[in-house]
Amino acid sequence: MGASFATHVLFLLWFFAATFTSSFFKANSNTTCSEKDKQALLSLKRGLTDPLNRLSSWSDQEDCCRWDRVRCDNKTGRVTELNLSYIRSSANFSGVIPHQLGNLSGLLYLNLGGNSHLYADNLRWMSNLSSIQYLDLSFANLHKEVDWLQIISKFPSLLKLYLADCQLDSLNPSLGFVNLTSLQVLYLPHNHFNHEIPNWFLNISTSLLVLDLRNCSLKGEIPHGILNFQKLKSLLLNYNLLTGKIPESLGRVKHLINLDLRFNSLSGPIPSSIGNLSYLGYLFLYDNQLNGTIPKSLALLSNLKALLVGHNFLTGTVDEGHFTKLSKLTYLDMSFTSLFFNVNSNWVPPFQLKYAWMSSCKIGPNFPTWLQTQRSLKILEMFQTGISDKAPSWLWNWTSSIEIIDLSSNRIEGDVSGIVLNSTILNLRSNHFKGRMPQLSTKVKVLNIANNSIYGSISTFLCQQRNVKNKLEILDASNNFLSGELSHCWKYWPSLIRLNFGSNSISGRIPYSMSSLVALQSLHLQNNSIIGEIPSSLKICSNLRLIDIGDNHLSDIIPLWIGDMTNLLILRLRSNRFKGHIPLQICQISSLRVLDLANNSLSGTIPKCLKNISAMAIREPNIQDISFNSLRYKYDSGSYIENLKLVPKGNELEYEKNLAFVKIIDLSSNNLSGSIPVEISILSDLRFLNLSRNHLMGNIPEKIGSMKELESIDLSQNHLSGKIPPSLSNLTFLSHLDLSYNNFSGKIPSGTQLQSFDALSYIGNTQLCGDPLPKSCTIEEEYLNKSPIGKKEDDYKSSSFYIGMGVGFTTSFCAICGTLFFNRTYRHAYFRFADYIKDWIYVTTMLKMNRLLKKGKSKENSSS
């Protein structure tokens, strides 16, 4: 988007304004400075940390009027100007701002701006600076001074006030009046006011030229009294929480040059009165909730250079009449609106754009021929604009001077065989382009040509760039019809960071020569016909964050050296022919967030050491931001984001922007045996767990309920047994559960979480009962599901009664039945004991006993 350029320009304006006085760093040698002022400055020097010794000229032996960064009055010798502003590429001053500065009562200009390590306990010392005209304390920490505004309001001569990013938290809405009638520049961005614009603000000064309240958490509406600032040239209220409509009266602030209301929640239409602002050069309304149409009056803004109205709810048609006098327009943003850009095919615009952001609005179906007249374009974004047309013959030559082009997600047709692409960044994804891979100039850094109909040998493309120093960093040619084997020409592509040849018809082996790609961070070769093993040379590519070679015909074992890839976030090897055990070395990849080994022929047990994958166990601060930045490539005006297909809840889904939030272990459809390691419950930040279609036995770990972030659990089609742990009902985010076709028994634990799933989640467990299954639990099954009361399990096992029952159960069946019938204590003890017996003979006997008990009770009732 084009929003960042204005912020950059404004910062530069502040920087040059804050440092324009560098020419007075040497003062008039005929002036002798005041001793009082000299001592105040020496006190300042002693209180500051000066890592570059920039105040070395400040000596007690020298006249202070000859010191660097100081200027004096030629007649009185009083210090009038002090500039300690931050200079780019040098170290900041740091320390407390000394109150002795208040002794410089003749000071007209004070600039301490840009020193982020300066702070002040209070500003009361400033009360003596009654003649101050220019004050810049930007980036100093002033949060302890709550009365800053009352102090500054006592400076009637103040012309320019810069307090950017000073951690101020209030504009004192209750303050009645502020005496700053001479103020021309009020620069307060990046503070934390968190309230409405106060009423006194509107009477602050009729001389105000610049009002900058960017990113101050301001709420409420833009006050209609803004009309009071008749001389205002720049109004910057962007990055706040402002609501309501843009005041129609804003159109009467005749001298406005820069109006920036981006990134708020403003609603309603764009006022037509803005067309009266004949000096307006920059109109930023980006990312609000504005609706209605673009007023035709904007065509009168003959000085307009930037029109940014994207990311709003604007509707209607934009035609030639909206641009009649906009000959100076160089920045145009209509992206992510419902506007229809409808102009004649022979239209010649009056402007020459440099930046055009027009994505996700309607431009098609015809290709916009007016673009051919734009000879100064640097960025063109027109993805998802409904263009369904053949690419014009002039297109590729015309784009050769454009740095960034995004025409993705349209239906543009054309043969790209033999064309030479010259733009730095090209996104042609999801169109109807066909032919062989295009040639690339050495200027190209990003080529995304995925989801088209590109065919031919991949080796031809890779090897045609020999003896050329390619700068390509991202190559995505996935979902095409490329064929042949991967070549050994990787040494000609040393800058590659992201490589995606997924979903093509590539065959053969992964070549050892891919180790030449030492900068590679992501490798997608999924869904091809690649055979053989993973070459050991790939471990040289130690920067890899993502490996996706699933859905191929790879065989042999998962290499042990995979544990050396300590930067890996994603390892997807599903749907191959890997065999052998899951290597314990995988547990060394503590950063791993996606482990997908499903649908192979892996055997052995699930490693207990999976608990060492800390990224799945600990939610670190900003972990999503860290991962997301690792999975995307940012460039001016956009980014390339990794995508991945996973099966988190039984259905295949494609993840892109939300990939950074995924944490999954999928070991399904293998030949794994043994039990589910209890240690897996340590992975408390895991979101998806799939161990289905294996040969696992034993119980579900009792502490599975501690995995609080789990959204999906699939343990179906194994040989698991025992009760379903009650802690499973504690998983409040659980939305998918499949325990079907195992040997679970007893009652499904109560709780809305487990009863909310369909009966299909539990089907195939014949000894399982309770909601949502149609099978109700018997009295004994209800009792068996309760936790033991009183003595511990070991006490029961040591009881002579249980030992005798265990030894003589078969021969004493009838006697025990009688005892159980007449002795309630023994009957309860037996049922507790049965809770720990898993053998099917005992369970069958219990059910038979239940029928006898019921029969006996019915006889007793009939006799009574």
Tab-separated table of C-alpha atoms in Angstrom, residues 304-536:
chain	number	residue	atom	x	y	z
A	304	LEU	CA	-3.610	17.050	-5.657
A	305	LYS	CA	-0.625	14.698	-5.771
A	306	ALA	CA	-1.877	11.810	-3.628
A	307	LEU	CA	-5.412	10.386	-3.387
A	308	LEU	CA	-5.617	7.415	-1.022
A	309	VAL	CA	-9.180	6.196	-0.387
A	310	GLY	CA	-8.592	2.428	-0.302
A	311	HIS	CA	-9.861	0.014	2.352
A	312	ASN	CA	-13.257	1.663	2.772
A	313	PHE	CA	-16.856	0.770	1.901
A	314	LEU	CA	-16.996	3.140	-1.035
A	315	THR	CA	-19.251	2.220	-3.942
A	316	GLY	CA	-20.279	3.541	-7.318
A	317	THR	CA	-18.454	4.383	-10.507
A	318	VAL	CA	-15.227	6.303	-10.973
A	319	ASP	CA	-14.869	7.703	-14.472
A	320	GLU	CA	-12.929	10.288	-16.460
A	321	GLY	CA	-14.883	13.100	-14.825
A	322	HIS	CA	-13.299	12.414	-11.462
A	323	PHE	CA	-9.832	13.263	-12.800
A	324	THR	CA	-10.468	16.297	-14.990
A	325	LYS	CA	-7.943	18.656	-13.338
A	326	LEU	CA	-5.780	16.152	-11.491
A	327	SER	CA	-2.727	16.678	-13.675
A	328	LYS	CA	-0.333	16.462	-10.703
A	329	LEU	CA	-1.673	13.160	-9.363
A	330	THR	CA	1.144	10.647	-8.780
A	331	TYR	CA	-0.270	8.423	-5.997
A	332	LEU	CA	-3.657	6.714	-6.440
A	333	ASP	CA	-5.119	4.138	-4.049
A	334	MET	CA	-8.624	2.733	-4.605
A	335	SER	CA	-7.817	-0.772	-3.390
A	336	PHE	CA	-10.212	-2.947	-1.378
A	337	THR	CA	-13.337	-0.953	-2.141
A	338	SER	CA	-16.442	-1.676	-4.227
A	339	LEU	CA	-15.623	1.084	-6.690
A	340	PHE	CA	-15.940	0.424	-10.423
A	341	PHE	CA	-13.182	2.117	-12.422
A	342	ASN	CA	-15.072	2.629	-15.666
A	343	VAL	CA	-13.308	4.689	-18.339
A	344	ASN	CA	-13.301	4.627	-22.127
A	345	SER	CA	-10.766	2.410	-23.864
A	346	ASN	CA	-9.222	5.457	-25.570
A	347	TRP	CA	-9.007	7.567	-22.406
A	348	VAL	CA	-5.729	9.444	-21.912
A	349	PRO	CA	-5.449	10.492	-18.253
A	350	PRO	CA	-4.208	14.013	-17.439
A	351	PHE	CA	-1.779	12.566	-14.862
A	352	GLN	CA	1.361	10.427	-14.804
A	353	LEU	CA	1.119	8.028	-11.896
A	354	LYS	CA	4.129	6.699	-10.005
A	355	TYR	CA	2.163	4.446	-7.685
A	356	ALA	CA	-1.181	2.806	-8.496
A	357	TRP	CA	-2.856	0.628	-5.866
A	358	MET	CA	-6.109	-0.575	-7.398
A	359	SER	CA	-6.476	-4.155	-6.163
A	360	SER	CA	-9.813	-5.674	-5.136
A	361	CYS	CA	-11.906	-3.091	-6.885
A	362	LYS	CA	-13.620	-3.633	-10.227
A	363	ILE	CA	-11.642	-2.721	-13.352
A	364	GLY	CA	-12.352	-5.579	-15.788
A	365	PRO	CA	-13.410	-7.425	-17.765
A	366	ASN	CA	-11.292	-5.613	-20.347
A	367	PHE	CA	-7.612	-5.000	-19.783
A	368	PRO	CA	-7.152	-1.271	-18.913
A	369	THR	CA	-5.557	0.199	-22.017
A	370	TRP	CA	-5.038	3.603	-20.353
A	371	LEU	CA	-2.115	2.064	-18.459
A	372	GLN	CA	-0.039	2.244	-21.629
A	373	THR	CA	0.005	6.051	-21.287
A	374	GLN	CA	1.622	5.848	-17.817
A	375	ARG	CA	5.373	6.115	-18.355
A	376	SER	CA	6.465	6.877	-14.764
A	377	LEU	CA	4.922	3.959	-12.890
A	378	LYS	CA	7.035	2.306	-10.206
A	379	ILE	CA	4.358	0.200	-8.503
A	380	LEU	CA	1.254	-1.296	-10.140
A	381	GLU	CA	-1.099	-3.398	-8.051
A	382	MET	CA	-4.212	-4.692	-9.788
A	383	PHE	CA	-4.813	-8.111	-8.289
A	384	GLN	CA	-8.365	-9.441	-8.104
A	385	THR	CA	-9.921	-6.743	-10.272
A	386	GLY	CA	-12.080	-8.906	-12.537
A	387	ILE	CA	-9.871	-8.593	-15.624
A	388	SER	CA	-10.763	-11.413	-18.009
A	389	ASP	CA	-8.947	-10.575	-21.193
A	390	LYS	CA	-5.913	-11.356	-23.279
A	391	ALA	CA	-2.729	-9.580	-22.278
A	392	PRO	CA	-2.059	-6.822	-24.847
A	393	SER	CA	1.017	-7.137	-27.047
A	394	TRP	CA	2.589	-4.024	-25.511
A	395	LEU	CA	2.296	-5.264	-21.928
A	396	TRP	CA	5.683	-6.908	-21.310
A	397	ASN	CA	7.802	-4.181	-22.938
A	398	TRP	CA	5.783	-1.554	-21.089
A	399	THR	CA	6.358	-3.238	-17.709
A	400	SER	CA	10.142	-3.368	-18.112
A	401	SER	CA	10.612	-0.107	-16.190
A	402	ILE	CA	8.075	-0.885	-13.440
A	403	GLU	CA	9.637	-2.124	-10.218
A	404	ILE	CA	6.659	-3.948	-8.676
A	405	ILE	CA	3.794	-5.538	-10.619
A	406	ASP	CA	0.909	-7.515	-9.133
A	407	LEU	CA	-1.711	-8.755	-11.595
A	408	SER	CA	-2.557	-11.899	-9.648
A	409	SER	CA	-6.002	-13.477	-9.170
A	410	ASN	CA	-7.428	-12.314	-12.468
A	411	ARG	CA	-8.103	-14.286	-15.648
A	412	ILE	CA	-5.524	-12.746	-17.925
A	413	GLU	CA	-4.548	-14.921	-20.864
A	414	GLY	CA	-1.355	-15.025	-22.873
A	415	ASP	CA	1.685	-17.057	-23.818
A	416	VAL	CA	4.749	-16.124	-21.776
A	417	SER	CA	7.186	-18.344	-23.703
A	418	GLY	CA	10.260	-16.405	-24.734
A	419	ILE	CA	9.342	-13.123	-23.051
A	420	VAL	CA	11.931	-11.455	-20.843
A	421	LEU	CA	10.700	-10.147	-17.501
A	422	ASN	CA	12.547	-7.171	-16.062
A	423	SER	CA	10.607	-5.960	-13.017
A	424	THR	CA	12.085	-6.459	-9.576
A	425	ILE	CA	8.922	-8.091	-8.218
A	426	LEU	CA	6.324	-9.842	-10.390
A	427	ASN	CA	3.184	-11.541	-9.128
A	428	LEU	CA	1.271	-13.214	-11.964
A	429	ARG	CA	-0.265	-15.891	-9.747
A	430	SER	CA	-3.699	-17.392	-10.490
A	431	ASN	CA	-4.273	-16.293	-14.071
A	432	HIS	CA	-4.580	-18.118	-17.392
A	433	PHE	CA	-1.012	-17.654	-18.611
A	434	LYS	CA	0.427	-20.552	-20.576
A	435	GLY	CA	3.592	-21.601	-22.360
A	436	ARG	CA	7.085	-22.281	-21.094
A	437	MET	CA	8.735	-20.467	-18.234
A	438	PRO	CA	9.701	-16.883	-19.171
A	439	GLN	CA	13.261	-15.633	-19.132
A	440	LEU	CA	14.358	-13.383	-16.284
A	441	SER	CA	16.671	-10.411	-16.306
A	442	THR	CA	19.225	-10.106	-13.522
A	443	LYS	CA	17.020	-7.427	-11.976
A	444	VAL	CA	14.226	-9.818	-10.979
A	445	LYS	CA	14.068	-10.733	-7.262
A	446	VAL	CA	10.574	-12.203	-6.963
A	447	LEU	CA	8.627	-14.242	-9.521
A	448	ASN	CA	5.294	-15.765	-8.536
A	449	ILE	CA	3.714	-17.509	-11.499
A	450	ALA	CA	1.840	-20.201	-9.544
A	451	ASN	CA	-1.623	-21.493	-10.517
A	452	ASN	CA	-1.316	-21.001	-14.264
A	453	SER	CA	-0.789	-23.389	-17.176
A	454	ILE	CA	2.981	-23.232	-17.530
A	455	TYR	CA	4.509	-26.380	-19.001
A	456	GLY	CA	7.811	-27.746	-20.237
A	457	SER	CA	11.060	-28.931	-18.696
A	458	ILE	CA	12.031	-27.298	-15.448
A	459	SER	CA	15.702	-27.938	-16.224
A	460	THR	CA	15.495	-25.815	-19.356
A	461	PHE	CA	14.450	-22.833	-17.258
A	462	LEU	CA	17.000	-23.411	-14.505
A	463	CYS	CA	19.940	-23.908	-16.838
A	464	GLN	CA	19.255	-21.173	-19.396
A	465	GLN	CA	20.515	-18.532	-16.977
A	466	ARG	CA	24.117	-19.766	-16.966
A	467	ASN	CA	26.984	-17.296	-16.635
A	468	VAL	CA	24.569	-14.696	-15.325
A	469	LYS	CA	24.539	-13.340	-11.803
A	470	ASN	CA	20.889	-13.940	-10.941
A	471	LYS	CA	19.383	-12.047	-8.022
A	472	LEU	CA	16.209	-14.104	-7.782
A	473	GLU	CA	15.186	-14.597	-4.133
A	474	ILE	CA	11.682	-16.015	-4.487
A	475	LEU	CA	10.501	-18.417	-7.180
A	476	ASP	CA	6.990	-19.841	-6.938
A	477	ALA	CA	5.910	-21.889	-9.949
A	478	SER	CA	3.620	-24.265	-8.045
A	479	ASN	CA	0.381	-25.686	-9.445
A	480	ASN	CA	1.451	-25.748	-13.078
A	481	PHE	CA	2.420	-28.512	-15.532
A	482	LEU	CA	6.195	-28.366	-15.288
A	483	SER	CA	7.910	-31.689	-15.899
A	484	GLY	CA	11.290	-33.403	-16.110
A	485	GLU	CA	13.957	-33.812	-13.470
A	486	LEU	CA	15.469	-31.177	-11.232
A	487	SER	CA	18.765	-30.128	-12.767
A	488	HIS	CA	22.224	-29.495	-11.328
A	489	CYS	CA	22.128	-25.786	-12.233
A	490	TRP	CA	21.430	-24.521	-8.740
A	491	LYS	CA	24.769	-22.768	-8.481
A	492	TYR	CA	23.425	-20.161	-10.890
A	493	TRP	CA	20.730	-19.191	-8.351
A	494	PRO	CA	22.750	-18.343	-5.215
A	495	SER	CA	20.263	-15.787	-3.849
A	496	LEU	CA	17.214	-18.079	-3.649
A	497	ILE	CA	15.435	-17.836	-0.306
A	498	ARG	CA	12.032	-19.353	-1.151
A	499	LEU	CA	11.573	-22.095	-3.749
A	500	ASN	CA	8.196	-23.629	-4.582
A	501	PHE	CA	7.794	-26.206	-7.356
A	502	GLY	CA	4.932	-27.986	-5.599
A	503	SER	CA	2.041	-29.627	-7.504
A	504	ASN	CA	3.717	-30.117	-10.862
A	505	SER	CA	4.846	-33.260	-12.693
A	506	ILE	CA	8.509	-33.200	-11.692
A	507	SER	CA	10.191	-36.611	-11.524
A	508	GLY	CA	13.582	-38.074	-10.620
A	509	ARG	CA	15.553	-37.485	-7.439
A	510	ILE	CA	16.329	-34.461	-5.308
A	511	PRO	CA	19.812	-33.569	-6.595
A	512	TYR	CA	22.756	-33.325	-4.228
A	513	SER	CA	23.654	-30.043	-5.895
A	514	MET	CA	20.749	-28.299	-4.140
A	515	SER	CA	23.209	-27.792	-1.310
A	516	SER	CA	24.412	-24.787	-3.345
A	517	LEU	CA	21.330	-22.931	-2.106
A	518	VAL	CA	22.891	-21.946	1.200
A	519	ALA	CA	20.497	-19.001	1.668
A	520	LEU	CA	17.402	-21.159	1.181
A	521	GLN	CA	14.771	-20.796	3.896
A	522	SER	CA	11.831	-22.712	2.424
A	523	LEU	CA	11.675	-25.665	0.036
A	524	HIS	CA	8.395	-26.840	-1.488
A	525	LEU	CA	8.549	-29.900	-3.737
A	526	GLN	CA	5.276	-31.471	-2.616
A	527	ASN	CA	2.830	-33.321	-4.845
A	528	ASN	CA	5.218	-34.367	-7.601
A	529	SER	CA	6.667	-37.743	-8.626
A	530	ILE	CA	10.042	-37.485	-6.923
A	531	ILE	CA	11.712	-40.743	-5.886
A	532	GLY	CA	14.727	-41.849	-3.855
A	533	GLU	CA	15.885	-40.495	-0.540
A	534	ILE	CA	16.458	-37.079	0.983
A	535	PRO	CA	20.081	-36.267	0.072
A	536	SER	CA	22.397	-35.718	3.019
